[in-house]
Short mmCIF file of C-alpha atoms and ligand atoms in Angstrom, two decimals:
data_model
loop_
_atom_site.label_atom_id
_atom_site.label_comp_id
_atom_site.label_asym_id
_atom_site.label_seq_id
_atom_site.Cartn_x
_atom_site.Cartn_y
_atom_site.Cartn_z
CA UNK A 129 -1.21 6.37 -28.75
CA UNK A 130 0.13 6.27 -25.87
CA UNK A 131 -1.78 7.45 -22.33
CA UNK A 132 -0.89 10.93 -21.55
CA UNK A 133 -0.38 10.95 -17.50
CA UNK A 134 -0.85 13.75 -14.95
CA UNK A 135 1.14 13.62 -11.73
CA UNK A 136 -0.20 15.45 -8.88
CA UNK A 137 2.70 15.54 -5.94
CA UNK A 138 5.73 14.21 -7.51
CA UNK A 139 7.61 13.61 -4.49
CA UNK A 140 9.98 11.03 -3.44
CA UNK A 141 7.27 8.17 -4.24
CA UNK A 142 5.86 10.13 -7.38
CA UNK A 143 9.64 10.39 -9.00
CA UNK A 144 10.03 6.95 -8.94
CA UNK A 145 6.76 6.31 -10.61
CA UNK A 146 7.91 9.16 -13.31
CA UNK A 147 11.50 7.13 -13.67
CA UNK A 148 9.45 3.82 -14.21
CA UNK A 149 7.29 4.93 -16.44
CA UNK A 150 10.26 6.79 -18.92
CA UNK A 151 12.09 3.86 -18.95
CA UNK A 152 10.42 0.33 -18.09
CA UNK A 153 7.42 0.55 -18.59
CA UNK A 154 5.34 0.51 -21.60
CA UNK A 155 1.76 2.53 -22.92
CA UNK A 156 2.35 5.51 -20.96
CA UNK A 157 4.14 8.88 -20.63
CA UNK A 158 4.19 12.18 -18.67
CA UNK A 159 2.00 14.42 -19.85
CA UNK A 160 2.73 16.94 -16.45
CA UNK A 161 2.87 17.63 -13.26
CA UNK A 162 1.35 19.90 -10.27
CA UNK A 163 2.21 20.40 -6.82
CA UNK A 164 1.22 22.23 -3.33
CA UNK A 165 4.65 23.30 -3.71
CA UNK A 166 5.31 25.42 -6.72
CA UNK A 167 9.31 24.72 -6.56
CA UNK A 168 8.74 21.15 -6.84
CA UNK A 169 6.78 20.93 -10.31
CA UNK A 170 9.54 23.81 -11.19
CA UNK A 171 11.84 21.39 -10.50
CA UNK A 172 10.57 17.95 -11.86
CA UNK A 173 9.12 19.98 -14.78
CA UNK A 174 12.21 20.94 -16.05
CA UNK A 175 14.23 17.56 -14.93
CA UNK A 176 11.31 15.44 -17.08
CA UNK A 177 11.03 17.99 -19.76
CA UNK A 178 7.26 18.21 -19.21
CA UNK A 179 4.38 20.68 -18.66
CA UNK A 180 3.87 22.03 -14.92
CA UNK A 181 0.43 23.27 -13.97
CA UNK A 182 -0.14 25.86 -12.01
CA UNK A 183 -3.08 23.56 -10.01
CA UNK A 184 -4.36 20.34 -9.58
CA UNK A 185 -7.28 21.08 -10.83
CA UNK A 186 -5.87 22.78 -14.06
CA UNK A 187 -4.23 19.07 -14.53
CA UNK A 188 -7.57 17.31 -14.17
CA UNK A 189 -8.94 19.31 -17.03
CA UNK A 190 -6.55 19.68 -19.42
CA UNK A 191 -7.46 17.78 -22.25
CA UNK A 192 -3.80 16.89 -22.87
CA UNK A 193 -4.19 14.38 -19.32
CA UNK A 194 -5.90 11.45 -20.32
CA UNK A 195 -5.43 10.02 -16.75
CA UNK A 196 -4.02 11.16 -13.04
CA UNK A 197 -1.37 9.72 -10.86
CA UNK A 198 -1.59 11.14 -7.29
CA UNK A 199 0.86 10.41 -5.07
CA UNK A 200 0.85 13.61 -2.42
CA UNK A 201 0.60 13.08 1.05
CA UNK A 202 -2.93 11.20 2.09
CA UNK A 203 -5.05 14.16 3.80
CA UNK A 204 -4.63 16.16 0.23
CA UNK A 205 -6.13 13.16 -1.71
CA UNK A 206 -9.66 13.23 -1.82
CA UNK A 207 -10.57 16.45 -3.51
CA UNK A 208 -8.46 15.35 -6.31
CA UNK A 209 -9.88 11.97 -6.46
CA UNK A 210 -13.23 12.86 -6.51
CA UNK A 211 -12.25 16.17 -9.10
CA UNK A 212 -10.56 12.95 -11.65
CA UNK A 213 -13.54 11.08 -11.33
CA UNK A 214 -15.88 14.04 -12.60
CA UNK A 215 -13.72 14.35 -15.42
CA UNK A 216 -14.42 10.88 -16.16
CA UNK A 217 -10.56 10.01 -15.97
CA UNK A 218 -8.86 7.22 -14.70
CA UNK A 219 -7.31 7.41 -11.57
CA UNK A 220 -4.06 5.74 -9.49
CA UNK A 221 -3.65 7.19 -6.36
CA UNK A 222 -0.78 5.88 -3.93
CA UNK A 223 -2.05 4.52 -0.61
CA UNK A 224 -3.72 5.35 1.63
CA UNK A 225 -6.72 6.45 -0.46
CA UNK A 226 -8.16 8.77 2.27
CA UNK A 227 -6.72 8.93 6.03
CA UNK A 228 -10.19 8.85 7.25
CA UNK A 229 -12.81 6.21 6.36
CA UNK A 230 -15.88 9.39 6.27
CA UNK A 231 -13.58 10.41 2.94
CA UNK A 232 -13.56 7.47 1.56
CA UNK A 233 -16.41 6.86 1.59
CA UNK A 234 -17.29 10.62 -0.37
CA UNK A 235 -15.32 9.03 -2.90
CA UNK A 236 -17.12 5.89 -3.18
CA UNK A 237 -20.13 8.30 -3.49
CA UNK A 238 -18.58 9.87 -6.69
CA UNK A 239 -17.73 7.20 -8.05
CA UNK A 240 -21.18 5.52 -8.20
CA UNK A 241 -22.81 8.40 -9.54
CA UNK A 242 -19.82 8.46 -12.18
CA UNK A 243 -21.28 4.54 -12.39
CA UNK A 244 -18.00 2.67 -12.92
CA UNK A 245 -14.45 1.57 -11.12
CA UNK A 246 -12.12 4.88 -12.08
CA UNK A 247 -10.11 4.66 -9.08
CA UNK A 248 -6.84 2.01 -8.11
CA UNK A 249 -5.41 2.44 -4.82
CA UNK A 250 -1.30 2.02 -4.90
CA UNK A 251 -1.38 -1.30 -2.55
CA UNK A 252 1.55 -2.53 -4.52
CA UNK A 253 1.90 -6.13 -2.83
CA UNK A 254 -0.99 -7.60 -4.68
CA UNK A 255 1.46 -7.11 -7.56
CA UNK A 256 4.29 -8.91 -5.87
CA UNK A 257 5.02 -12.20 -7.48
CA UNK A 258 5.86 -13.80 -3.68
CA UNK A 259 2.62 -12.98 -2.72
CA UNK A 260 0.52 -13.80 -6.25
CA UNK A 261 2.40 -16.82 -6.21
CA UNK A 262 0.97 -17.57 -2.43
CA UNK A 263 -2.10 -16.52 -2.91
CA UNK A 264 -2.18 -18.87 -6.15
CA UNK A 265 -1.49 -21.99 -3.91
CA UNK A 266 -3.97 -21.11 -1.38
CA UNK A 267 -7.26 -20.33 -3.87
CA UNK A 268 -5.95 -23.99 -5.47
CA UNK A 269 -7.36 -25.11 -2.14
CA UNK A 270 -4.51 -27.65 -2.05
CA UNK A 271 -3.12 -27.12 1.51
CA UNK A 272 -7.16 -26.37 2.47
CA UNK A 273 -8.73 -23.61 4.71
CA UNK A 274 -5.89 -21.12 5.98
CA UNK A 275 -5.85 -20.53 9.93
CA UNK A 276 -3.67 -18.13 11.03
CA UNK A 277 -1.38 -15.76 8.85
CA UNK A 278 1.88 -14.63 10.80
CA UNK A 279 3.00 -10.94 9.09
CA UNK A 280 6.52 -8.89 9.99
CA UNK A 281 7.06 -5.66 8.86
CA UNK A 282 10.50 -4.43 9.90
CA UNK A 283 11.93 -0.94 8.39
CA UNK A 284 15.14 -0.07 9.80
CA UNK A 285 14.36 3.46 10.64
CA UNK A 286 12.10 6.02 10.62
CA UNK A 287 12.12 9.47 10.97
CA UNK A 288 11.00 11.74 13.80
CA UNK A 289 7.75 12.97 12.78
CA UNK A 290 6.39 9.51 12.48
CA UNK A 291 3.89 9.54 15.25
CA UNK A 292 2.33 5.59 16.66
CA UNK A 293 -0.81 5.98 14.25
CA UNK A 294 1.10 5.60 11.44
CA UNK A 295 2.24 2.57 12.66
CA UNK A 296 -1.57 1.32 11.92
CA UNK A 297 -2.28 4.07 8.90
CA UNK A 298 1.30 4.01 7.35
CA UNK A 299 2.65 0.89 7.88
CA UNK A 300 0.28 -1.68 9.27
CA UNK A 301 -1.69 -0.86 6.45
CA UNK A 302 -0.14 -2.81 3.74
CA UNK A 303 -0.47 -6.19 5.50
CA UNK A 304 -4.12 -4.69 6.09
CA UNK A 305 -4.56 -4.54 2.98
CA UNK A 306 -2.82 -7.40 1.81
CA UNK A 307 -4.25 -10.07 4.05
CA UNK A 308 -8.38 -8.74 2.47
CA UNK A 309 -6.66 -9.62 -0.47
CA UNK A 310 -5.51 -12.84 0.11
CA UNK A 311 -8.27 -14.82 2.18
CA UNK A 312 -10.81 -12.30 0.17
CA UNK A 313 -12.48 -11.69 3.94
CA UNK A 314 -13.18 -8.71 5.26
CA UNK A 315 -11.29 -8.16 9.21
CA UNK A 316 -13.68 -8.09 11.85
CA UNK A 317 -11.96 -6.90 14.85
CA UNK A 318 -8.07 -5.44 15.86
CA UNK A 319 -6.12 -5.58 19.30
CA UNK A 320 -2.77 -3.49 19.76
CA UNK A 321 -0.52 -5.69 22.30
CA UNK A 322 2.50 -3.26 23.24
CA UNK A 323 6.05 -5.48 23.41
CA UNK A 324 8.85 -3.83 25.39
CA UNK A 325 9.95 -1.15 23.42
CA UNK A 326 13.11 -0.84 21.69
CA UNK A 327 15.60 1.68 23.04
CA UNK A 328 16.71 2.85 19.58
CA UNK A 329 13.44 5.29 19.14
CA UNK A 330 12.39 8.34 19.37
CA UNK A 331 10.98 8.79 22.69
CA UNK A 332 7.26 9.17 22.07
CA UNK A 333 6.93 6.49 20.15
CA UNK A 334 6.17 2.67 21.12
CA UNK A 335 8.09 0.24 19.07
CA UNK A 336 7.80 -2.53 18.62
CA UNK A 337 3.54 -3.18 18.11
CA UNK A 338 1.64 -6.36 17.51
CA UNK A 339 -0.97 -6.05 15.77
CA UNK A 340 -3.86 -8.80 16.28
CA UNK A 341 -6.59 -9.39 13.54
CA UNK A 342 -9.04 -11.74 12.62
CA UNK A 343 -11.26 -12.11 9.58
CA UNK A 344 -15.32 -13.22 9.28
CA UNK A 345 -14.18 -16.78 9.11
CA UNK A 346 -12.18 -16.72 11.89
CA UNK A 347 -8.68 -16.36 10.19
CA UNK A 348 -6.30 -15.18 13.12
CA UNK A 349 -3.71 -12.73 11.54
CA UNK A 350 -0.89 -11.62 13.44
CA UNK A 351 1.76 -8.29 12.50
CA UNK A 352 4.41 -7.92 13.81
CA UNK A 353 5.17 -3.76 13.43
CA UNK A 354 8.95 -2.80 13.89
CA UNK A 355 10.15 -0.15 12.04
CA UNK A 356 13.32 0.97 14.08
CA UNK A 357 15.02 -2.88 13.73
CA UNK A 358 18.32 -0.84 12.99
CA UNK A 359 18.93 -3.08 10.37
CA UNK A 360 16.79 -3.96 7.29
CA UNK A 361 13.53 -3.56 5.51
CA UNK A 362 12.32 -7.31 6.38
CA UNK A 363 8.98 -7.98 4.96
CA UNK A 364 7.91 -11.52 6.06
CA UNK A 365 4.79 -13.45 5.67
CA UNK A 366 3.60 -17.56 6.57
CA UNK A 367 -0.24 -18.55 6.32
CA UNK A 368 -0.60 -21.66 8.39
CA UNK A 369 -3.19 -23.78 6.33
CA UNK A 370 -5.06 -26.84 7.41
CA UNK A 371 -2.43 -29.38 5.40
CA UNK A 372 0.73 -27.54 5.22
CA UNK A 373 2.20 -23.57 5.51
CA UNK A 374 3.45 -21.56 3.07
CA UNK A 375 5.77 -18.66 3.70
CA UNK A 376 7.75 -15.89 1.30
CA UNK A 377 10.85 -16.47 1.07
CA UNK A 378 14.05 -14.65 1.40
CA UNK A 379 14.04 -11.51 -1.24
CA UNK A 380 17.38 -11.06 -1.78
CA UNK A 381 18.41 -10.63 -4.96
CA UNK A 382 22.35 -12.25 -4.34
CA UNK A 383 23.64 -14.72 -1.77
CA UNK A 384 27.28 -14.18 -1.19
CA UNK A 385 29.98 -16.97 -0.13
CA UNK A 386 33.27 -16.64 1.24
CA UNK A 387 35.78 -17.12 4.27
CA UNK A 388 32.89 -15.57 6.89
CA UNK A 389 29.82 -18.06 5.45
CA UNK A 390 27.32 -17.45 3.02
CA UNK A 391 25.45 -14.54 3.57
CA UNK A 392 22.37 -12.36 1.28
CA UNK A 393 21.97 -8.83 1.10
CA UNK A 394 19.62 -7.28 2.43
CA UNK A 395 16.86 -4.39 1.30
CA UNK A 396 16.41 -1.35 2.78
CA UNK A 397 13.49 0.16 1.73
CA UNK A 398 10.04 -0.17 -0.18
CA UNK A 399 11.50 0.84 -3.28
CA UNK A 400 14.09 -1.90 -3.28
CA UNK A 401 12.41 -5.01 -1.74
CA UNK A 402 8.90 -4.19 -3.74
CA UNK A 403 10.62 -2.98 -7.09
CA UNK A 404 9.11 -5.69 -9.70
CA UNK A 405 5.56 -5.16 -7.89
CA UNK A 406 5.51 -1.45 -8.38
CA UNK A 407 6.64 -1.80 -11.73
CA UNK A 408 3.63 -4.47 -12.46
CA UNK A 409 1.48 -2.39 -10.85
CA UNK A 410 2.21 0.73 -12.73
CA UNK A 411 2.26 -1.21 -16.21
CA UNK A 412 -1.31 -3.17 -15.03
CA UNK A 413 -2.59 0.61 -14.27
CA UNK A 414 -1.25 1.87 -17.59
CA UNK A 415 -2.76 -0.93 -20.08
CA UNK A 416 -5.93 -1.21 -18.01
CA UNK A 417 -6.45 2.41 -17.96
CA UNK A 418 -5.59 2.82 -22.09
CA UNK A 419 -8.19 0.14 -22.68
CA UNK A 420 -10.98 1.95 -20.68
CA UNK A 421 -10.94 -0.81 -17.94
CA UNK A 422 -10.00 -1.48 -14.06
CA UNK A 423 -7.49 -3.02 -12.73
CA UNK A 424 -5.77 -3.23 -8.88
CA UNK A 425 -7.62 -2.44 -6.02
CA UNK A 426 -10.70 0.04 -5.64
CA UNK A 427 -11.87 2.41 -3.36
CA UNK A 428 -13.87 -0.45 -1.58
CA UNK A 429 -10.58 -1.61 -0.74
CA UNK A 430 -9.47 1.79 -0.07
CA UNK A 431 -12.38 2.30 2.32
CA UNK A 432 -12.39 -1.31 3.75
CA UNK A 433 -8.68 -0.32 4.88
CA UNK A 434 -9.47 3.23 6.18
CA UNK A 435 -12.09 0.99 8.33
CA UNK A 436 -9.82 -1.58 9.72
CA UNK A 437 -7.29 1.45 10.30
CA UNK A 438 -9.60 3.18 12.52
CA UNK A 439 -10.15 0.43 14.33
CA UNK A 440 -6.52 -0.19 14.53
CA UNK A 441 -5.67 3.84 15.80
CA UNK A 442 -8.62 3.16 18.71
CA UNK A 443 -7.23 -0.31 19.48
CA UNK A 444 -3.51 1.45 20.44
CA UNK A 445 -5.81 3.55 23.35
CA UNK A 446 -7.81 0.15 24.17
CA UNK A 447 -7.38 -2.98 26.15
CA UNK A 448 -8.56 -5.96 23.92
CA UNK A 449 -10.42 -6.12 20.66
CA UNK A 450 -11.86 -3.33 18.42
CA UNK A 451 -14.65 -3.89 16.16
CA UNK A 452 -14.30 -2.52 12.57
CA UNK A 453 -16.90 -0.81 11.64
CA UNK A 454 -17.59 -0.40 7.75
CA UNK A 455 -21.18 -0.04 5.20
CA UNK A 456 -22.43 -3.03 3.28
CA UNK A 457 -20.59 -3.28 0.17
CA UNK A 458 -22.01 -1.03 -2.96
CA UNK A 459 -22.62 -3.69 -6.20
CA UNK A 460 -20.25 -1.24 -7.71
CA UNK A 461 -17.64 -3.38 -6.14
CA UNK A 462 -19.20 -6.74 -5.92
C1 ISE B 170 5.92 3.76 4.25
O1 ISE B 170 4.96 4.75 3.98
C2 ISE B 170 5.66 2.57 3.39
O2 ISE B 170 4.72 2.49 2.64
C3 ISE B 170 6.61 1.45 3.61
O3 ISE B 170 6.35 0.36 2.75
C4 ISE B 170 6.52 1.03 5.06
O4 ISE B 170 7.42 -0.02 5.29
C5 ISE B 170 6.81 2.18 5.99
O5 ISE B 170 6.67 1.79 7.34
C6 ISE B 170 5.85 3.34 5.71
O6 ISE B 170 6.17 4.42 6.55
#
């Protein structure tokens, strides 16, 4: 049978879960949907032919959800989190977890009283095949210890409300997340260094950033944040290893020749560059989750980000280093 999903906040990121799961992906389907905004489940109700509940919480306990999506905005997400995980049902909820590490860390609390893994957090690059296929190469230990790990993360726009935190909680946050993943270190510490900004912003905000990490073994990570480049969603990424560097390469899907060279085109947004991993991720979720067992990242990781992104807000106000602050991990998660 397959495993009856509950979206809560099918927006822009939640409808193209929805669209994956009706047609690429296997194990699942909608079961229904809720929404802070009753025209929206009106809406995606009736476009997906499913149930909309009045409430999040009527979606939780309906005994027609076997297990939640959440993708609403990050401040709404821990009462629902922590609601699913009574109810003993599986939970994906898009990143980040919790925009505060305090609430992630009420989660984590639920979650070990529940006493197993219920929650994935939507970091969808560990799904990428670029990225598995680097971090393959490095845990072979055939170009030895990594040193340094350059990161870009280039948007070509974004929109007025985005404010320079996000930078660090919205952005920053998937090469956060990303780089715990690949070295499997926790970061230690985070400088801001502020480039000359870009004139194609809005005025309060500071663009480009550089964002300076480095991990318990002394891994030095660089980011370079730019999300008003004008021109392309350019996700780059080299780790500079002890006997040779590896680096993602270009992720167009065509390369074009004719009278003006050969040229590739380029992506534009998350949903294009990152299709295939969302689409792994979702299907990972989906047979993990109908088997009764974990897969993706957890809430540790969701807290261990929420950590390194406070350090990361502070470190914009700061002159050097920040320390990142974060609990011993729970054997839940070991
Ligand atoms: C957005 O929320 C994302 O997750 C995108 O991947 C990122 O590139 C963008 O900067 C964020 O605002």
């Amino acid at each position: 049978m397959a495993l009856r999903i509950g979206m809560i906040g099918p927006g822009g990121m939640g409808q193209a879960h929805l669209d994956r799961i009706r047609t690429v992906i296997a194990g699942g389907e909608i079961a229904g949907v809720s929404d802070i905004a009753a025209d929206n489940v009106a809406t995606v109700s009736e476009k997906y032919g499913v149930t909309g509940f009045a409430s999040s919480e009527e979606l939780i306990a309906s005994p027609e959800v076997d297990a939640i999506m959440i993708c609403s905005h990050g401040p709404g997400h821990e009462p629902d989190v922590i609601a699913a995980i009574e109810a003993g049902k599986p939970v994906f909820c898009e990143k980040p977890l919790t925009p505060t590490a305090d609430a992630a860390l009420r989660i984590m609390e639920a979650e070990q009283k529940a006493g197993r893994r219920l929650v994935t957090v939507g970091f969808m690059r560990r799904f990428d095949r670029s990225y598995r296929e680097m971090k393959a190469l490095l845990d072979s230990g055939e170009v030895g210890e990594t040193l340094i790990v350059h990161n870009r993360h280039r948007n070509p726009t974004v929109p007025a409300h985005y404010t320079w935190d996000m930078a660090i909680n919205d952005t920053a946050i998937h090469e956060i997340d990303t780089m715990r993943w690949l070295l499997e270190e926790e970061i230690v510490s985070v400088r801001v260094d502020k480039p000359k900004k870009t004139s194609h912003r809005f005025e309060h905000l500071q663009d480009p950033l550089m964002v300076i990490m480095q991990s318990e073994s002394g891994v030095w990570i660089d980011d370079e944040v730019f999300v008003n480049n004008q021109h392309s969603y350019d996700i780059q990424c080299e780790a500079v290893a002890e006997l040779g560097t590896i680096r993602l390469s270009d992720q167009h899907a065509i390369e074009r020749t004719g009278t003006l060279g050969r040229f590739n085109t380029l992506t534009m947004d998350h949903n294009q560059r990152f299709y295939g991993a969302f689409v792994t991720e979702v299907q990972e979720w989906i047979t993990a989750a109908a088997r009764g067992e974990h897969t993706g990242s957890t809430t540790w990781d969701g807290y261990a980000a929420a950590c390194v992104c406070d350090a990361g807000v502070r470190a914009l106000e700061t002159d050097g280093p920040v320390a990142v602050e974060m609990i011993d991990k729970p054997a839940l998660y070991s």
